[in-house]
Amino acid sequence: MGLVVQKYGGTSVGSIERIKNVAQRVVATKKRGNQVVVVLSAMSGETDRLINMANEIDLEHNRREHDVLVSSGEQVSISLLTMAIETLGEKAISYLGSQIVIRTDSDHGRARIMDIDGSRIKNALDSDLIVVVAGFQGVDANGNITTLGRGGSDTSAVAVAAALSADVCEIYTDVDGIYTTDPNICKQACKLDKISYDEMLELASLGAKVLQIRSVEFAQKYGIPIHVRSSFSDNQGTIVCKEEEGMEKAIVSGVAYNKNEAKITICGIPDRPGIAATIFSAIADKGIVVDMIIQNISAEGLTDLTFTVPKLDYDLALTSLQEINQGIGARDINGDKNIAKVSIVGIGMRTHANVAGRMFAALARENINIMMISTSEIKVSCVIVEKYTELAVRVLHQEFELAEETKNES
Ligand code: ADP
Ligand code: ASP
Ligand code: MG
């Protein structure tokens, strides 16, 4: 007998019919002799609907109330699934994050899990119940409801699995596993049998939304293997685990893209100590996370600075820069929302030369202009015009021969 944590994403619980299908899978897992904890997302589209309503009232609405609102989607799905399980003759109980307790910090909208008390879940499991937990939400030390950021149910599931020392954490979604790139935009994408935590962390942070980045950080920290698989089939999915001896060290193992960033350029900034600190403190004070940063070499005492921020924070970032520009004296502040970041990721890059050069040449052959570049040991990212994203992903997938063979087969 094992303890299994299963997480089902929005599409997998997107209708009553699908919720009934999930109930059957959960009950089948229990009948195979396992204890089962289910972590759920809201029904697909629901979180977007709730956020849109709040934005219609005020774009800069109260963050505490934001979390009270958007956490409600998961309350609906957990109760419906629990009812569906009971119609199949098994006993089940649903819990909100605040009932278990999933303790987080107070950073509303992107709270971090600090601690989970597994005792209430364990007692319920010992009473032969299936436990259904609301993903995406927690509660801070003052009893306020918090949420973990978009896609946060993945993190709830891994954290619950860690707290219970579960045997396995299965993430059920609408694709068969982790692919060499998003299978919904590149037909040649190949499913990976295994992928290391490090590569998955890069893919997730570069836009592959199949797993929330914090879920991979948690899994790596506590050594929990994640099995990503489809809720629509019984196919074996992809195991996200520690880098193993013999795991193929592909030069490039995946291509990711992110259309959720915008670029801001500040031109003609006086090049003196403290200016960058002033600019990025003003942005950070608004809670905005900056991604890529490029500063040009200065000419005649002036320099240009370009950086990316989440598209959602673009207007706020521009306004806050305009507010402080009197103190800085930059000639112009402008930006562009129609950009995307395409990235290649692979552990093998550490030991191979000219991977970046091949990437740039492949994009150039399609006349795709590169606006910004950033690299790390195992990734190269380029900012391009948004409308070329799909083309760039397919071209890079082909350039690095990711469709050639089934990856990581031993
Ligand atoms: P869920 O609602 O189950 O949490 P998500 O929409 O958050 O599902 O994540 C699954 C989606 O991630 C897929 O439908 C796919 O379009 C996208 N995706 C992006 N990159 C990848 C990748 N490398 N492998 C698999 N899926 C990917
Ligand atoms: N419902 C939340 C979202 O849409 C959390 C999740 O699905 O993981 O972001
Ligand atoms: Mg998701």
Short mmCIF file of C-alpha atoms and ligand atoms in Angstrom, two decimals:
data_model
loop_
_atom_site.label_atom_id
_atom_site.label_comp_id
_atom_site.label_asym_id
_atom_site.label_seq_id
_atom_site.Cartn_x
_atom_site.Cartn_y
_atom_site.Cartn_z
CA MET A 1 0.00 0.00 0.00
CA GLY A 2 1.29 3.43 -0.89
CA LEU A 3 0.40 7.04 -0.23
CA VAL A 4 -0.34 8.76 -3.52
CA VAL A 5 -0.83 12.50 -4.09
CA GLN A 6 -2.63 13.26 -7.35
CA LYS A 7 -3.09 16.79 -8.70
CA TYR A 8 -5.64 17.50 -11.43
CA GLY A 9 -5.38 20.78 -13.38
CA GLY A 10 -8.15 23.07 -14.62
CA THR A 11 -8.87 21.30 -17.91
CA SER A 12 -9.05 17.94 -16.15
CA VAL A 13 -11.88 19.26 -13.93
CA GLY A 14 -13.31 21.66 -16.54
CA SER A 15 -16.84 20.18 -16.62
CA ILE A 16 -19.09 17.95 -14.51
CA GLU A 17 -18.36 15.10 -16.89
CA ARG A 18 -14.62 15.54 -16.42
CA ILE A 19 -14.99 15.77 -12.65
CA LYS A 20 -16.83 12.43 -12.77
CA ASN A 21 -13.96 11.01 -14.83
CA VAL A 22 -11.43 12.22 -12.22
CA ALA A 23 -13.56 10.65 -9.46
CA GLN A 24 -13.32 7.28 -11.26
CA ARG A 25 -9.53 7.54 -11.52
CA VAL A 26 -9.18 8.50 -7.86
CA VAL A 27 -11.43 5.66 -6.70
CA ALA A 28 -9.55 3.18 -8.93
CA THR A 29 -6.27 4.29 -7.30
CA LYS A 30 -7.78 3.77 -3.84
CA LYS A 31 -9.16 0.34 -4.82
CA ARG A 32 -5.62 -0.71 -5.83
CA GLY A 33 -4.84 -0.46 -2.11
CA ASN A 34 -3.46 3.08 -1.87
CA GLN A 35 -4.21 5.99 0.42
CA VAL A 36 -5.12 8.90 -1.87
CA VAL A 37 -4.85 12.66 -1.44
CA VAL A 38 -6.16 14.73 -4.36
CA VAL A 39 -5.13 18.36 -4.93
CA LEU A 40 -7.34 20.30 -7.32
CA SER A 41 -7.26 23.43 -9.46
CA ALA A 42 -10.33 25.51 -10.20
CA MET A 43 -12.41 24.50 -13.25
CA SER A 44 -10.67 25.80 -16.39
CA GLY A 45 -11.30 29.48 -17.12
CA GLU A 46 -12.67 30.15 -13.63
CA THR A 47 -9.59 31.85 -12.16
CA ASP A 48 -9.35 34.12 -15.24
CA ARG A 49 -13.05 34.96 -14.89
CA LEU A 50 -12.62 35.94 -11.23
CA ILE A 51 -9.51 38.05 -11.93
CA ASN A 52 -11.28 39.85 -14.79
CA MET A 53 -14.18 40.78 -12.50
CA ALA A 54 -11.78 42.27 -9.93
CA ASN A 55 -9.98 44.21 -12.68
CA GLU A 56 -13.30 45.61 -13.89
CA ILE A 57 -13.74 47.18 -10.47
CA ASP A 58 -10.16 48.46 -10.09
CA LEU A 59 -6.95 47.46 -11.90
CA GLU A 60 -5.02 48.09 -8.68
CA HIS A 61 -7.56 46.35 -6.40
CA ASN A 62 -6.84 45.35 -2.82
CA ARG A 63 -4.48 42.36 -2.80
CA ARG A 64 -5.99 40.71 0.28
CA GLU A 65 -9.45 40.81 -1.28
CA HIS A 66 -7.96 39.55 -4.56
CA ASP A 67 -6.96 36.36 -2.77
CA VAL A 68 -10.34 36.00 -1.02
CA LEU A 69 -11.93 36.17 -4.48
CA VAL A 70 -9.62 34.06 -6.65
CA SER A 71 -9.24 31.24 -4.10
CA SER A 72 -12.98 30.59 -4.39
CA GLY A 73 -12.60 28.69 -7.69
CA GLU A 74 -10.91 25.78 -5.93
CA GLN A 75 -13.61 25.66 -3.24
CA VAL A 76 -16.13 24.83 -5.97
CA SER A 77 -14.06 22.09 -7.63
CA ILE A 78 -13.08 20.28 -4.40
CA SER A 79 -16.65 20.03 -3.16
CA LEU A 80 -17.93 18.79 -6.54
CA LEU A 81 -15.22 16.13 -6.77
CA THR A 82 -15.87 14.97 -3.22
CA MET A 83 -19.57 14.54 -4.04
CA ALA A 84 -18.67 12.65 -7.24
CA ILE A 85 -16.35 10.29 -5.33
CA GLU A 86 -19.10 9.55 -2.82
CA THR A 87 -21.51 8.55 -5.61
CA LEU A 88 -18.98 5.80 -6.41
CA GLY A 89 -19.27 4.37 -2.92
CA GLU A 90 -16.04 5.71 -1.36
CA LYS A 91 -15.86 8.09 1.60
CA ALA A 92 -14.17 11.43 0.95
CA ILE A 93 -13.71 14.85 2.55
CA SER A 94 -12.61 18.19 1.10
CA TYR A 95 -10.38 20.74 2.85
CA LEU A 96 -9.49 24.36 2.11
CA GLY A 97 -5.88 25.47 2.61
CA SER A 98 -6.87 27.24 5.86
CA GLN A 99 -8.45 24.10 7.29
CA ILE A 100 -5.45 21.77 6.97
CA VAL A 101 -3.38 24.20 7.66
CA ILE A 102 -1.24 25.28 4.63
CA ARG A 103 0.71 28.14 6.23
CA THR A 104 2.17 30.77 3.89
CA ASP A 105 3.80 34.18 4.14
CA SER A 106 1.56 37.25 3.60
CA ASP A 107 2.66 38.12 0.06
CA HIS A 108 -0.84 38.10 -1.45
CA GLY A 109 -1.05 36.82 -5.02
CA ARG A 110 2.34 35.07 -4.88
CA ALA A 111 2.60 33.73 -1.35
CA ARG A 112 5.20 31.13 -0.44
CA ILE A 113 4.35 28.00 1.53
CA MET A 114 6.16 27.99 4.89
CA ASP A 115 4.73 24.89 6.49
CA ILE A 116 1.98 22.27 6.14
CA ASP A 117 0.49 20.45 9.09
CA GLY A 118 -0.14 16.95 7.75
CA SER A 119 -1.97 15.66 10.84
CA ARG A 120 -5.54 16.44 9.75
CA ILE A 121 -4.98 14.77 6.37
CA LYS A 122 -3.30 11.76 8.02
CA ASN A 123 -6.19 11.30 10.47
CA ALA A 124 -8.67 11.37 7.61
CA LEU A 125 -6.61 8.87 5.60
CA ASP A 126 -6.42 6.59 8.64
CA SER A 127 -10.23 6.72 8.79
CA ASP A 128 -10.21 5.32 5.22
CA LEU A 129 -11.23 8.62 3.60
CA ILE A 130 -10.03 10.02 0.30
CA VAL A 131 -8.83 13.57 1.05
CA VAL A 132 -9.48 16.34 -1.49
CA VAL A 133 -7.42 19.50 -0.94
CA ALA A 134 -7.90 22.92 -2.56
CA GLY A 135 -4.75 23.82 -4.51
CA PHE A 136 -3.39 27.34 -5.07
CA GLN A 137 -4.31 28.62 -1.59
CA GLY A 138 -3.04 28.91 1.94
CA VAL A 139 -3.43 31.08 5.01
CA ASP A 140 -0.98 33.49 6.62
CA ALA A 141 -0.08 33.82 10.30
CA ASN A 142 -2.94 36.32 10.79
CA GLY A 143 -5.57 34.04 9.29
CA ASN A 144 -5.77 35.85 5.93
CA ILE A 145 -6.38 33.73 2.83
CA THR A 146 -3.44 33.80 0.42
CA THR A 147 -2.83 32.43 -3.10
CA LEU A 148 0.38 31.06 -4.57
CA GLY A 149 0.49 32.65 -8.04
CA ARG A 150 -0.86 31.33 -11.34
CA GLY A 151 -0.42 27.59 -11.72
CA GLY A 152 0.08 27.35 -7.95
CA SER A 153 -1.84 24.09 -7.48
CA ASP A 154 1.24 22.25 -8.77
CA THR A 155 3.16 23.68 -5.82
CA SER A 156 0.36 22.82 -3.37
CA ALA A 157 0.50 19.20 -4.57
CA VAL A 158 4.26 18.82 -4.25
CA ALA A 159 4.24 20.54 -0.85
CA VAL A 160 1.46 18.25 0.42
CA ALA A 161 3.40 15.23 -0.92
CA ALA A 162 6.50 16.43 0.96
CA ALA A 163 4.58 17.05 4.19
CA LEU A 164 3.08 13.53 4.07
CA SER A 165 6.26 11.81 2.78
CA ALA A 166 4.11 10.47 -0.05
CA ASP A 167 5.43 7.69 -2.26
CA VAL A 168 4.60 9.57 -5.43
CA CYS A 169 3.27 12.93 -6.60
CA GLU A 170 1.34 12.64 -9.85
CA ILE A 171 0.47 15.81 -11.77
CA TYR A 172 -2.42 15.10 -14.17
CA THR A 173 -2.82 17.59 -16.99
CA ASP A 174 -4.07 17.93 -20.57
CA VAL A 175 -0.88 16.64 -22.25
CA ASP A 176 0.89 13.28 -21.90
CA GLY A 177 3.94 14.61 -20.08
CA ILE A 178 6.83 17.03 -20.53
CA TYR A 179 7.73 17.46 -24.18
CA THR A 180 10.78 18.88 -25.96
CA THR A 181 8.59 21.94 -26.52
CA ASP A 182 4.92 22.87 -26.16
CA PRO A 183 3.14 20.09 -28.11
CA ASN A 184 0.27 22.48 -28.77
CA ILE A 185 2.44 24.67 -31.02
CA CYS A 186 4.94 22.17 -32.46
CA LYS A 187 3.62 18.86 -33.82
CA GLN A 188 7.14 17.38 -33.86
CA ALA A 189 7.54 17.79 -30.08
CA CYS A 190 8.70 14.54 -28.41
CA LYS A 191 7.65 13.34 -25.00
CA LEU A 192 10.54 12.92 -22.56
CA ASP A 193 10.61 9.84 -20.34
CA LYS A 194 12.66 11.67 -17.72
CA ILE A 195 13.94 15.19 -17.14
CA SER A 196 16.24 16.51 -14.40
CA TYR A 197 15.03 19.04 -11.83
CA ASP A 198 17.57 21.57 -13.11
CA GLU A 199 16.36 21.40 -16.71
CA MET A 200 12.72 21.47 -15.65
CA LEU A 201 13.41 24.51 -13.44
CA GLU A 202 14.85 26.35 -16.43
CA LEU A 203 11.99 25.28 -18.75
CA ALA A 204 9.40 26.33 -16.16
CA SER A 205 11.06 29.68 -15.47
CA LEU A 206 11.30 30.33 -19.21
CA GLY A 207 7.59 29.88 -19.79
CA ALA A 208 6.76 26.14 -20.05
CA LYS A 209 3.69 26.46 -17.85
CA VAL A 210 3.16 22.69 -17.57
CA LEU A 211 4.65 22.93 -14.03
CA GLN A 212 4.80 26.01 -11.81
CA ILE A 213 8.46 26.79 -11.10
CA ARG A 214 8.03 26.68 -7.32
CA SER A 215 6.66 23.14 -7.53
CA VAL A 216 9.93 22.03 -9.12
CA GLU A 217 11.99 23.93 -6.52
CA PHE A 218 10.02 22.18 -3.76
CA ALA A 219 10.38 18.77 -5.38
CA GLN A 220 14.13 19.25 -5.77
CA LYS A 221 14.55 20.48 -2.19
CA TYR A 222 12.70 17.51 -0.70
CA GLY A 223 13.79 14.94 -3.31
CA ILE A 224 10.26 14.16 -4.48
CA PRO A 225 9.95 12.68 -7.97
CA ILE A 226 7.07 14.21 -9.93
CA HIS A 227 5.20 12.14 -12.50
CA VAL A 228 3.56 14.45 -15.07
CA ARG A 229 0.87 12.61 -17.06
CA SER A 230 -2.47 12.93 -18.79
CA SER A 231 -5.83 12.69 -17.07
CA PHE A 232 -7.32 11.57 -20.39
CA SER A 233 -5.27 8.38 -20.89
CA ASP A 234 -3.35 5.75 -18.94
CA ASN A 235 -0.07 6.42 -20.76
CA GLN A 236 3.14 6.63 -18.77
CA GLY A 237 4.15 10.32 -18.55
CA THR A 238 7.43 12.05 -17.68
CA ILE A 239 9.35 11.66 -14.43
CA VAL A 240 10.98 14.83 -13.12
CA CYS A 241 13.84 13.68 -10.89
CA LYS A 242 17.45 14.10 -9.82
CA GLU A 243 20.01 14.09 -12.62
CA GLU A 244 21.02 10.44 -12.88
CA GLU A 245 24.07 8.65 -14.16
CA GLY A 246 23.26 7.60 -17.67
CA MET A 247 20.54 10.22 -18.12
CA GLU A 248 21.21 11.48 -21.61
CA LYS A 249 22.93 14.85 -21.42
CA ALA A 250 21.29 16.35 -24.48
CA ILE A 251 22.99 19.53 -25.67
CA VAL A 252 19.52 21.01 -25.94
CA SER A 253 16.67 19.11 -24.33
CA GLY A 254 13.89 21.64 -24.75
CA VAL A 255 12.63 24.87 -26.28
CA ALA A 256 10.44 27.25 -24.25
CA TYR A 257 8.68 30.50 -24.99
CA ASN A 258 7.09 33.24 -22.93
CA LYS A 259 4.67 35.80 -24.32
CA ASN A 260 3.92 37.34 -20.95
CA GLU A 261 6.74 39.87 -20.79
CA ALA A 262 7.12 43.43 -22.09
CA LYS A 263 10.27 45.44 -22.72
CA ILE A 264 11.07 48.90 -21.34
CA THR A 265 13.95 51.09 -22.57
CA ILE A 266 15.28 54.16 -20.78
CA CYS A 267 17.44 56.22 -23.17
CA GLY A 268 20.06 58.84 -22.42
CA ILE A 269 20.56 58.13 -18.73
CA PRO A 270 23.43 60.02 -17.05
CA ASP A 271 26.03 57.29 -16.43
CA ARG A 272 26.83 57.71 -12.73
CA PRO A 273 26.86 55.44 -9.68
CA GLY A 274 23.48 54.83 -8.05
CA ILE A 275 21.27 55.40 -11.10
CA ALA A 276 20.56 51.71 -11.74
CA ALA A 277 19.81 51.26 -8.02
CA THR A 278 17.33 54.16 -8.12
CA ILE A 279 15.57 52.77 -11.20
CA PHE A 280 15.26 49.17 -10.03
CA SER A 281 14.33 50.14 -6.46
CA ALA A 282 11.41 52.17 -7.84
CA ILE A 283 10.26 49.13 -9.83
CA ALA A 284 10.76 46.72 -6.92
CA ASP A 285 8.82 49.02 -4.56
CA LYS A 286 5.76 48.36 -6.75
CA GLY A 287 6.29 44.61 -6.32
CA ILE A 288 7.33 44.21 -9.98
CA VAL A 289 9.81 41.45 -10.82
CA VAL A 290 12.36 42.35 -13.51
CA ASP A 291 13.72 39.61 -15.75
CA MET A 292 16.37 40.39 -18.42
CA ILE A 293 18.48 43.57 -18.06
CA ILE A 294 20.84 45.02 -20.65
CA GLN A 295 22.88 48.21 -20.21
CA ASN A 296 24.70 49.67 -23.20
CA ILE A 297 28.26 50.90 -23.08
CA SER A 298 28.11 54.62 -22.32
CA ALA A 299 28.86 57.32 -24.86
CA GLU A 300 29.49 60.95 -23.85
CA GLY A 301 28.43 60.21 -20.28
CA LEU A 302 25.02 58.82 -21.28
CA THR A 303 23.83 55.24 -21.42
CA ASP A 304 20.68 53.24 -22.34
CA LEU A 305 19.06 50.55 -20.22
CA THR A 306 16.61 47.92 -21.48
CA PHE A 307 14.81 45.37 -19.32
CA THR A 308 11.75 43.15 -19.29
CA VAL A 309 8.84 43.04 -16.83
CA PRO A 310 5.63 40.96 -16.77
CA LYS A 311 3.17 42.35 -19.35
CA LEU A 312 0.58 42.77 -16.59
CA ASP A 313 2.92 45.17 -14.75
CA TYR A 314 3.97 47.14 -17.85
CA ASP A 315 1.74 50.21 -17.34
CA LEU A 316 2.56 50.40 -13.63
CA ALA A 317 6.30 50.12 -14.35
CA LEU A 318 6.16 52.93 -16.94
CA THR A 319 4.21 55.23 -14.61
CA SER A 320 6.58 54.65 -11.70
CA LEU A 321 9.60 55.37 -13.92
CA GLN A 322 8.03 58.57 -15.22
CA GLU A 323 7.43 59.60 -11.60
CA ILE A 324 11.12 59.28 -10.67
CA ASN A 325 12.56 60.59 -13.94
CA GLN A 326 12.93 64.12 -12.63
CA GLY A 327 15.62 62.82 -10.29
CA ILE A 328 17.28 60.75 -13.00
CA GLY A 329 17.08 63.04 -16.01
CA ALA A 330 16.79 60.35 -18.72
CA ARG A 331 16.03 61.62 -22.25
CA ASP A 332 13.23 59.16 -23.01
CA ILE A 333 11.36 56.20 -21.53
CA ASN A 334 9.59 53.90 -23.97
CA GLY A 335 8.51 50.30 -24.25
CA ASP A 336 7.06 47.49 -26.32
CA LYS A 337 4.44 44.96 -25.31
CA ASN A 338 4.60 42.93 -28.53
CA ILE A 339 7.61 40.85 -27.67
CA ALA A 340 8.27 37.23 -26.73
CA LYS A 341 11.20 35.38 -25.26
CA VAL A 342 12.29 32.11 -26.88
CA SER A 343 14.81 29.93 -25.06
CA ILE A 344 16.76 26.73 -25.48
CA VAL A 345 17.63 24.63 -22.41
CA GLY A 346 20.01 21.70 -21.93
CA ILE A 347 22.48 20.35 -19.41
CA GLY A 348 24.83 19.36 -22.24
CA MET A 349 25.32 23.04 -23.12
CA ARG A 350 27.81 23.22 -20.25
CA THR A 351 30.31 21.26 -22.29
CA HIS A 352 29.51 22.22 -25.90
CA ALA A 353 30.71 25.32 -27.71
CA ASN A 354 28.71 27.45 -30.14
CA VAL A 355 25.23 26.42 -29.04
CA ALA A 356 24.25 30.10 -28.88
CA GLY A 357 25.76 30.74 -32.32
CA ARG A 358 23.64 27.94 -33.83
CA MET A 359 20.55 29.43 -32.20
CA PHE A 360 21.22 32.92 -33.58
CA ALA A 361 21.99 31.56 -37.08
CA ALA A 362 18.77 29.50 -37.14
CA LEU A 363 16.70 32.59 -36.22
CA ALA A 364 18.59 34.71 -38.78
CA ARG A 365 17.80 32.24 -41.58
CA GLU A 366 14.11 33.00 -40.95
CA ASN A 367 14.83 36.74 -40.81
CA ILE A 368 13.83 36.89 -37.14
CA ASN A 369 15.55 39.82 -35.49
CA ILE A 370 16.96 39.39 -31.97
CA MET A 371 16.32 42.34 -29.63
CA MET A 372 17.85 41.05 -26.39
CA ILE A 373 19.95 38.03 -25.40
CA SER A 374 20.64 36.43 -22.04
CA THR A 375 22.49 33.23 -21.17
CA SER A 376 23.17 30.97 -18.22
CA GLU A 377 25.15 27.74 -17.93
CA ILE A 378 22.28 25.67 -19.32
CA LYS A 379 20.10 28.11 -21.31
CA VAL A 380 20.13 30.80 -23.99
CA SER A 381 17.18 33.21 -24.34
CA CYS A 382 16.39 35.71 -27.09
CA VAL A 383 13.72 38.41 -27.13
CA ILE A 384 12.01 38.68 -30.53
CA VAL A 385 8.86 40.23 -32.02
CA GLU A 386 5.88 38.33 -30.58
CA LYS A 387 4.30 37.38 -33.90
CA TYR A 388 7.31 35.19 -34.78
CA THR A 389 7.14 33.09 -31.57
CA GLU A 390 5.66 29.91 -33.06
CA LEU A 391 7.97 30.04 -36.08
CA ALA A 392 11.02 30.57 -33.85
CA VAL A 393 10.06 27.64 -31.60
CA ARG A 394 9.65 25.30 -34.58
CA VAL A 395 12.90 26.45 -36.20
CA LEU A 396 14.89 25.93 -32.99
CA HIS A 397 13.24 22.56 -32.39
CA GLN A 398 14.44 21.52 -35.85
CA GLU A 399 17.90 23.09 -35.56
CA PHE A 400 18.66 21.08 -32.41
CA GLU A 401 17.13 17.90 -33.86
CA LEU A 402 14.72 17.44 -31.00
CA ALA A 403 12.21 15.52 -33.12
CA GLU A 404 14.73 12.97 -34.37
CA GLU A 405 14.33 10.26 -31.76
CA THR A 406 12.48 9.42 -28.59
CA LYS A 407 14.42 11.17 -25.87
CA ASN A 408 16.00 9.65 -22.79
CA GLU A 409 15.08 6.08 -23.64
CA SER A 410 17.36 3.72 -21.86
P1 ADP B 1 -3.17 22.42 -15.96
O1 ADP B 1 -4.45 23.20 -16.15
O2 ADP B 1 -3.37 20.95 -15.98
O3 ADP B 1 -2.36 22.90 -14.79
P2 ADP B 1 -1.49 23.95 -17.75
O4 ADP B 1 -2.25 24.63 -18.86
O5 ADP B 1 -1.06 24.79 -16.60
O6 ADP B 1 -2.33 22.69 -17.29
O7 ADP B 1 -0.19 23.24 -18.36
C1 ADP B 1 -0.28 22.34 -19.44
C2 ADP B 1 0.08 23.04 -20.73
O8 ADP B 1 1.48 23.38 -20.71
C3 ADP B 1 -0.05 22.20 -21.98
O9 ADP B 1 -1.36 22.20 -22.48
C4 ADP B 1 0.95 22.84 -22.93
O10 ADP B 1 0.31 23.72 -23.86
C5 ADP B 1 1.85 23.68 -22.04
N1 ADP B 1 3.29 23.40 -22.22
C6 ADP B 1 4.23 24.37 -22.47
N2 ADP B 1 5.43 23.81 -22.62
C7 ADP B 1 5.27 22.46 -22.48
C8 ADP B 1 6.18 21.35 -22.54
N3 ADP B 1 7.49 21.51 -22.75
N4 ADP B 1 5.67 20.11 -22.35
C9 ADP B 1 4.36 19.94 -22.11
N5 ADP B 1 3.45 20.95 -22.06
C10 ADP B 1 3.90 22.20 -22.23
N1 ASP B 2 -6.53 27.99 -10.49
C1 ASP B 2 -5.21 28.59 -10.41
C2 ASP B 2 -4.80 29.18 -11.76
O1 ASP B 2 -5.57 29.13 -12.70
C3 ASP B 2 -4.18 27.63 -9.89
C4 ASP B 2 -3.88 26.45 -10.79
O2 ASP B 2 -4.68 26.13 -11.68
O3 ASP B 2 -2.86 25.80 -10.57
O4 ASP B 2 -3.73 29.74 -11.87
MG MG B 3 -1.08 24.54 -14.53
#
